[in-house]
PDB file of C-alpha atoms in Angstrom:
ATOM      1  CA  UNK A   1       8.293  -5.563  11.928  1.00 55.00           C
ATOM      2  CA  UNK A   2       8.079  -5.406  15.827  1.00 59.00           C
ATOM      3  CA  UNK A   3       9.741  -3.011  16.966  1.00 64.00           C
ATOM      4  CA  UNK A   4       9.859  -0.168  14.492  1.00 61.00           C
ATOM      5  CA  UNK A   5       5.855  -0.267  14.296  1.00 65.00           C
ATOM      6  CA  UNK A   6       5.104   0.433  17.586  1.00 70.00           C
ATOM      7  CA  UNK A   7       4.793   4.056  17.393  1.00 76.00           C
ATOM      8  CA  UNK A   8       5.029   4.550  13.156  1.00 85.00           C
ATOM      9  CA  UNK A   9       2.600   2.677  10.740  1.00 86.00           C
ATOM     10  CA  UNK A  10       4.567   0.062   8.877  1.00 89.00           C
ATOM     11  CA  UNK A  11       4.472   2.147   5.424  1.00 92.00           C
ATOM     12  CA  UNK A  12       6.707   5.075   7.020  1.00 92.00           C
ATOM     13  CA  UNK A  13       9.284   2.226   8.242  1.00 91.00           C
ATOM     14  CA  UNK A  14      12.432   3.121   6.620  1.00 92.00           C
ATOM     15  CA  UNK A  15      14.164   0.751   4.535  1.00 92.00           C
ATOM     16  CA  UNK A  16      18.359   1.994   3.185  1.00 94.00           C
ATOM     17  CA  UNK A  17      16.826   5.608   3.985  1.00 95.00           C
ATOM     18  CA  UNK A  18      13.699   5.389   2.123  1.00 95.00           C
ATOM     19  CA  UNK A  19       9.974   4.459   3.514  1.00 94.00           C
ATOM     20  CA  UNK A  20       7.825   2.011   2.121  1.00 95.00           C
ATOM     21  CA  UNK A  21       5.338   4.397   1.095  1.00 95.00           C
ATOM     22  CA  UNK A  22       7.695   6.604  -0.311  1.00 96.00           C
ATOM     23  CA  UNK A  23       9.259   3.660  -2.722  1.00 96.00           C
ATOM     24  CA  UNK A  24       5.917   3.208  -3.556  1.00 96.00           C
ATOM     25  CA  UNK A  25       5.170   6.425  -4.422  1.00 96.00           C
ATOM     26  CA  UNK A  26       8.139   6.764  -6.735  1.00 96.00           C
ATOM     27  CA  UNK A  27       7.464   3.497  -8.547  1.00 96.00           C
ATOM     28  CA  UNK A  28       3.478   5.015  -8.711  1.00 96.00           C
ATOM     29  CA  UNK A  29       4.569   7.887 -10.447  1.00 96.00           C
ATOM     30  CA  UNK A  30       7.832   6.477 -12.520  1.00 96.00           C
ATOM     31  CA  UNK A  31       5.273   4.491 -13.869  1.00 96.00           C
ATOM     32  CA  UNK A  32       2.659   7.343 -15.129  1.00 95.00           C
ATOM     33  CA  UNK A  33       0.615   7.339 -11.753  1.00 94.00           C
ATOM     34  CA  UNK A  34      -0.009  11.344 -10.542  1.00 92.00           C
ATOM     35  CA  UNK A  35      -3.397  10.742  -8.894  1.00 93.00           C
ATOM     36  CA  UNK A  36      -1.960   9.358  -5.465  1.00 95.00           C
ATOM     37  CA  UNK A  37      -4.351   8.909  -2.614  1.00 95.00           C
ATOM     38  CA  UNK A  38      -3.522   7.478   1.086  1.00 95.00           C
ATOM     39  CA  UNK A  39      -5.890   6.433   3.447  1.00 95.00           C
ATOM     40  CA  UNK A  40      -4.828   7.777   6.922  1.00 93.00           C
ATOM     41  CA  UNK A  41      -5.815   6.016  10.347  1.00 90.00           C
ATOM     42  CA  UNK A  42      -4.965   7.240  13.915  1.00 86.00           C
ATOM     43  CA  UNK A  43      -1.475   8.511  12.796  1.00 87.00           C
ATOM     44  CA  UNK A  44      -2.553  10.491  10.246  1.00 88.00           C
ATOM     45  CA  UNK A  45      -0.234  12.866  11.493  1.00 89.00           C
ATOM     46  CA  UNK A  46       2.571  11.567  11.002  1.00 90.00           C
ATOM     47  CA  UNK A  47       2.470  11.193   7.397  1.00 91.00           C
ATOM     48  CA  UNK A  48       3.815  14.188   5.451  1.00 89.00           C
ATOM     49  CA  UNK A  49       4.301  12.873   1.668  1.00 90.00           C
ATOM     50  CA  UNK A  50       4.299  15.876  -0.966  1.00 89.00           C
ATOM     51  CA  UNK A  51       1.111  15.872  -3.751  1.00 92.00           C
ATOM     52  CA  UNK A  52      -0.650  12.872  -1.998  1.00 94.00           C
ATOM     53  CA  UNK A  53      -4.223  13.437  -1.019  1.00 94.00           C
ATOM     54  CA  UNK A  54      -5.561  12.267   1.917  1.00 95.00           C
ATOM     55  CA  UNK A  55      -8.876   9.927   3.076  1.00 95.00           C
ATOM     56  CA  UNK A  56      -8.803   9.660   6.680  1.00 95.00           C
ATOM     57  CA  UNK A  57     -10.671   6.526   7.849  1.00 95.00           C
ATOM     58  CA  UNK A  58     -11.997   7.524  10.992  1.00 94.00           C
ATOM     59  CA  UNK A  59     -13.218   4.374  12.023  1.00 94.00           C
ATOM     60  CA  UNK A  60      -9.813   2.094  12.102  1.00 90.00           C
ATOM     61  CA  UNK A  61      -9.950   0.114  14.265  1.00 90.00           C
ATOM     62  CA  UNK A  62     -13.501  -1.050  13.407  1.00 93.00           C
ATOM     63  CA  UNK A  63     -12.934  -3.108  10.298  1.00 91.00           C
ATOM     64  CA  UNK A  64     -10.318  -4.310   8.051  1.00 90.00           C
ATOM     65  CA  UNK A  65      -8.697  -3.202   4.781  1.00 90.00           C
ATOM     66  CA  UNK A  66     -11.325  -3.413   2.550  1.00 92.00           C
ATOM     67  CA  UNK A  67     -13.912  -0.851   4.983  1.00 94.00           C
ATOM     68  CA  UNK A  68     -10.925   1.577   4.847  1.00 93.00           C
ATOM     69  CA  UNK A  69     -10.989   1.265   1.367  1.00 94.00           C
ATOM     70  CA  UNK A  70     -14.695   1.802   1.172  1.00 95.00           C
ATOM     71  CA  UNK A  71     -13.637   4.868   3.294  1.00 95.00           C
ATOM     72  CA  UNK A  72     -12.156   6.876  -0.268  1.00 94.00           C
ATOM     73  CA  UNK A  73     -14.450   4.729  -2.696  1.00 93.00           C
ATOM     74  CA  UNK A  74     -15.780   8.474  -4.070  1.00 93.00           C
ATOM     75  CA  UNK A  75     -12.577   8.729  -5.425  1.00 91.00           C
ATOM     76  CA  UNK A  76     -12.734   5.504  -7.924  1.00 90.00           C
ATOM     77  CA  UNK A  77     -13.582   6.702 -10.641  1.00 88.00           C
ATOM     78  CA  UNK A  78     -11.130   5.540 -13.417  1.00 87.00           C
ATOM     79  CA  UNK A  79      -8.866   3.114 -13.407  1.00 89.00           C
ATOM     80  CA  UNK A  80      -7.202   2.395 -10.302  1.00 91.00           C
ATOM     81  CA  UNK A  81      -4.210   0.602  -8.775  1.00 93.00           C
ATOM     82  CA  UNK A  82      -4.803  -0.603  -4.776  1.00 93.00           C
ATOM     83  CA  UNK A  83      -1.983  -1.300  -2.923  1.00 93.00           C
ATOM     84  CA  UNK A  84      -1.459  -2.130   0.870  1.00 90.00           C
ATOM     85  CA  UNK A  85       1.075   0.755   2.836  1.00 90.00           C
ATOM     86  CA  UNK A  86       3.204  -2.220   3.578  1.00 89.00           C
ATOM     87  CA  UNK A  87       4.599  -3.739   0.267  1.00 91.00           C
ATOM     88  CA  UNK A  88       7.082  -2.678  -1.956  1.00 91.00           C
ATOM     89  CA  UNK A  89       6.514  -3.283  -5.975  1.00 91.00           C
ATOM     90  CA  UNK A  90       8.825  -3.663  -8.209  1.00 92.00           C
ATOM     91  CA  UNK A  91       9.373  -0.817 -11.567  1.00 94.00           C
ATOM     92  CA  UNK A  92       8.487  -3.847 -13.716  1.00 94.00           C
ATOM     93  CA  UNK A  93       5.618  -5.077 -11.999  1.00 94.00           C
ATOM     94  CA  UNK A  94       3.806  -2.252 -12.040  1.00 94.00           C
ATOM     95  CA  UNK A  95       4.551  -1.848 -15.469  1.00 95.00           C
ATOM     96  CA  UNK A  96       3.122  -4.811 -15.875  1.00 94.00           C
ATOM     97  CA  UNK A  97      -0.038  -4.317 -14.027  1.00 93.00           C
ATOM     98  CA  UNK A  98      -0.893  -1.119 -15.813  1.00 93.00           C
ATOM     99  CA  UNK A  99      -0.126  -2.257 -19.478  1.00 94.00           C
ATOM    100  CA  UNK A 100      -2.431  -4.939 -18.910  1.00 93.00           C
ATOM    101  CA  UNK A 101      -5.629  -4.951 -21.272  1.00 93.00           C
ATOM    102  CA  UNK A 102      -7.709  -7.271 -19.203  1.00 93.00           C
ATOM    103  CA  UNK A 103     -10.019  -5.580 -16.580  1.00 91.00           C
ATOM    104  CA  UNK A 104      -8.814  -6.715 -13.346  1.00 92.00           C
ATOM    105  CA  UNK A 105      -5.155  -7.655 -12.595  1.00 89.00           C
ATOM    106  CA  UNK A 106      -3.422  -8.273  -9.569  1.00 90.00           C
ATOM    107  CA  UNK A 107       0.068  -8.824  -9.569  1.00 90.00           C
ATOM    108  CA  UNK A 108       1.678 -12.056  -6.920  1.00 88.00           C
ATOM    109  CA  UNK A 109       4.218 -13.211  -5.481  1.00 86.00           C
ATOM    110  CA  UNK A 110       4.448 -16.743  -6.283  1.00 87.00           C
ATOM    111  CA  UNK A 111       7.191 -17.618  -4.057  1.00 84.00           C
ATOM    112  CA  UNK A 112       4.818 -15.939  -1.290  1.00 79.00           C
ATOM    113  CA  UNK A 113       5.068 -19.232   1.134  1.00 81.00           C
ATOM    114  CA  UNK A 114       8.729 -18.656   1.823  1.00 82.00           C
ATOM    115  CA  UNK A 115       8.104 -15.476   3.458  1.00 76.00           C
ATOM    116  CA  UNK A 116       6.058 -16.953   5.762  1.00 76.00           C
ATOM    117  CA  UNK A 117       8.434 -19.731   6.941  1.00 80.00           C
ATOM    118  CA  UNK A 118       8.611 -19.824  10.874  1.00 77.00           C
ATOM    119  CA  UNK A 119       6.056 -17.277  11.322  1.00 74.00           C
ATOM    120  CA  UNK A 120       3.140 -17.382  14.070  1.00 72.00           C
ATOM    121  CA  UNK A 121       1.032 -14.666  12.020  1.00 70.00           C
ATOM    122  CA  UNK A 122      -0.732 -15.816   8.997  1.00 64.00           C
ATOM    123  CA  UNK A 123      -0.139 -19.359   9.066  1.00 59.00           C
ATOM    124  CA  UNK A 124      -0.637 -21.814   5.740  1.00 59.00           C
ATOM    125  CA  UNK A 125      -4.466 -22.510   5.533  1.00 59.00           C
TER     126      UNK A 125
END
């Protein structure tokens, strides 16, 4: 993303005059999801998305996803749906996900590969 995340985390990138996180949020919540949370790093700030709670990881830039995830663990309680700030799901995907009777799902994009044609970053292992 370059350019547009030099100063704004990639989740508040604007995409045909919606964010990522804010797509996300609406396909949370068309799907039954109230109970939003967002962990927060450095620009914490700069986030202003209505009925979310915030979990500010105040240690960013010391580990990777998963120890900002440990950051808001309190808060799993129930069932829960993770999601990175960057990605944007689908209605029926989610759907998908959270009719699903089996205890962990994770939903994939199996075409995944082509996305990363001619890229430096996360090469094929």
């Amino acid at each position: 993303m370059g350019n547009f995340t030099k100063e704004l985390p990639k989740s508040l990138v604007d995409i045909n005059g919606k964010s990522i996180i804010k797509r996300q949020i609406e396909t949370f919540r068309n799907n039954g999801i109230k109970d939003i949370i967002v962990i927060v790093g450095p620009n914490k700030d700069k986030f202003q998305l209505k009925d979310i709670e915030y979990v500010v990881d105040k240690n960013f830039h010391e580990h990777e996803q998963l120890g900002s995830l440990m950051v808001a663990n309190k808060h799993f309680q129930n069932d829960i749906v993770i999601s990175f700030g960057d990605v944007i799901v689908d209605d029926n995907i989610m759907k998908q996900v959270i009719e699903s009777t089996y205890d962990i799902g994770i939903a994939i994009d199996l075409k995944w590969e082509k996305n990363y044609e001619n890229r430096t970053q996360h090469p094929k292992p």
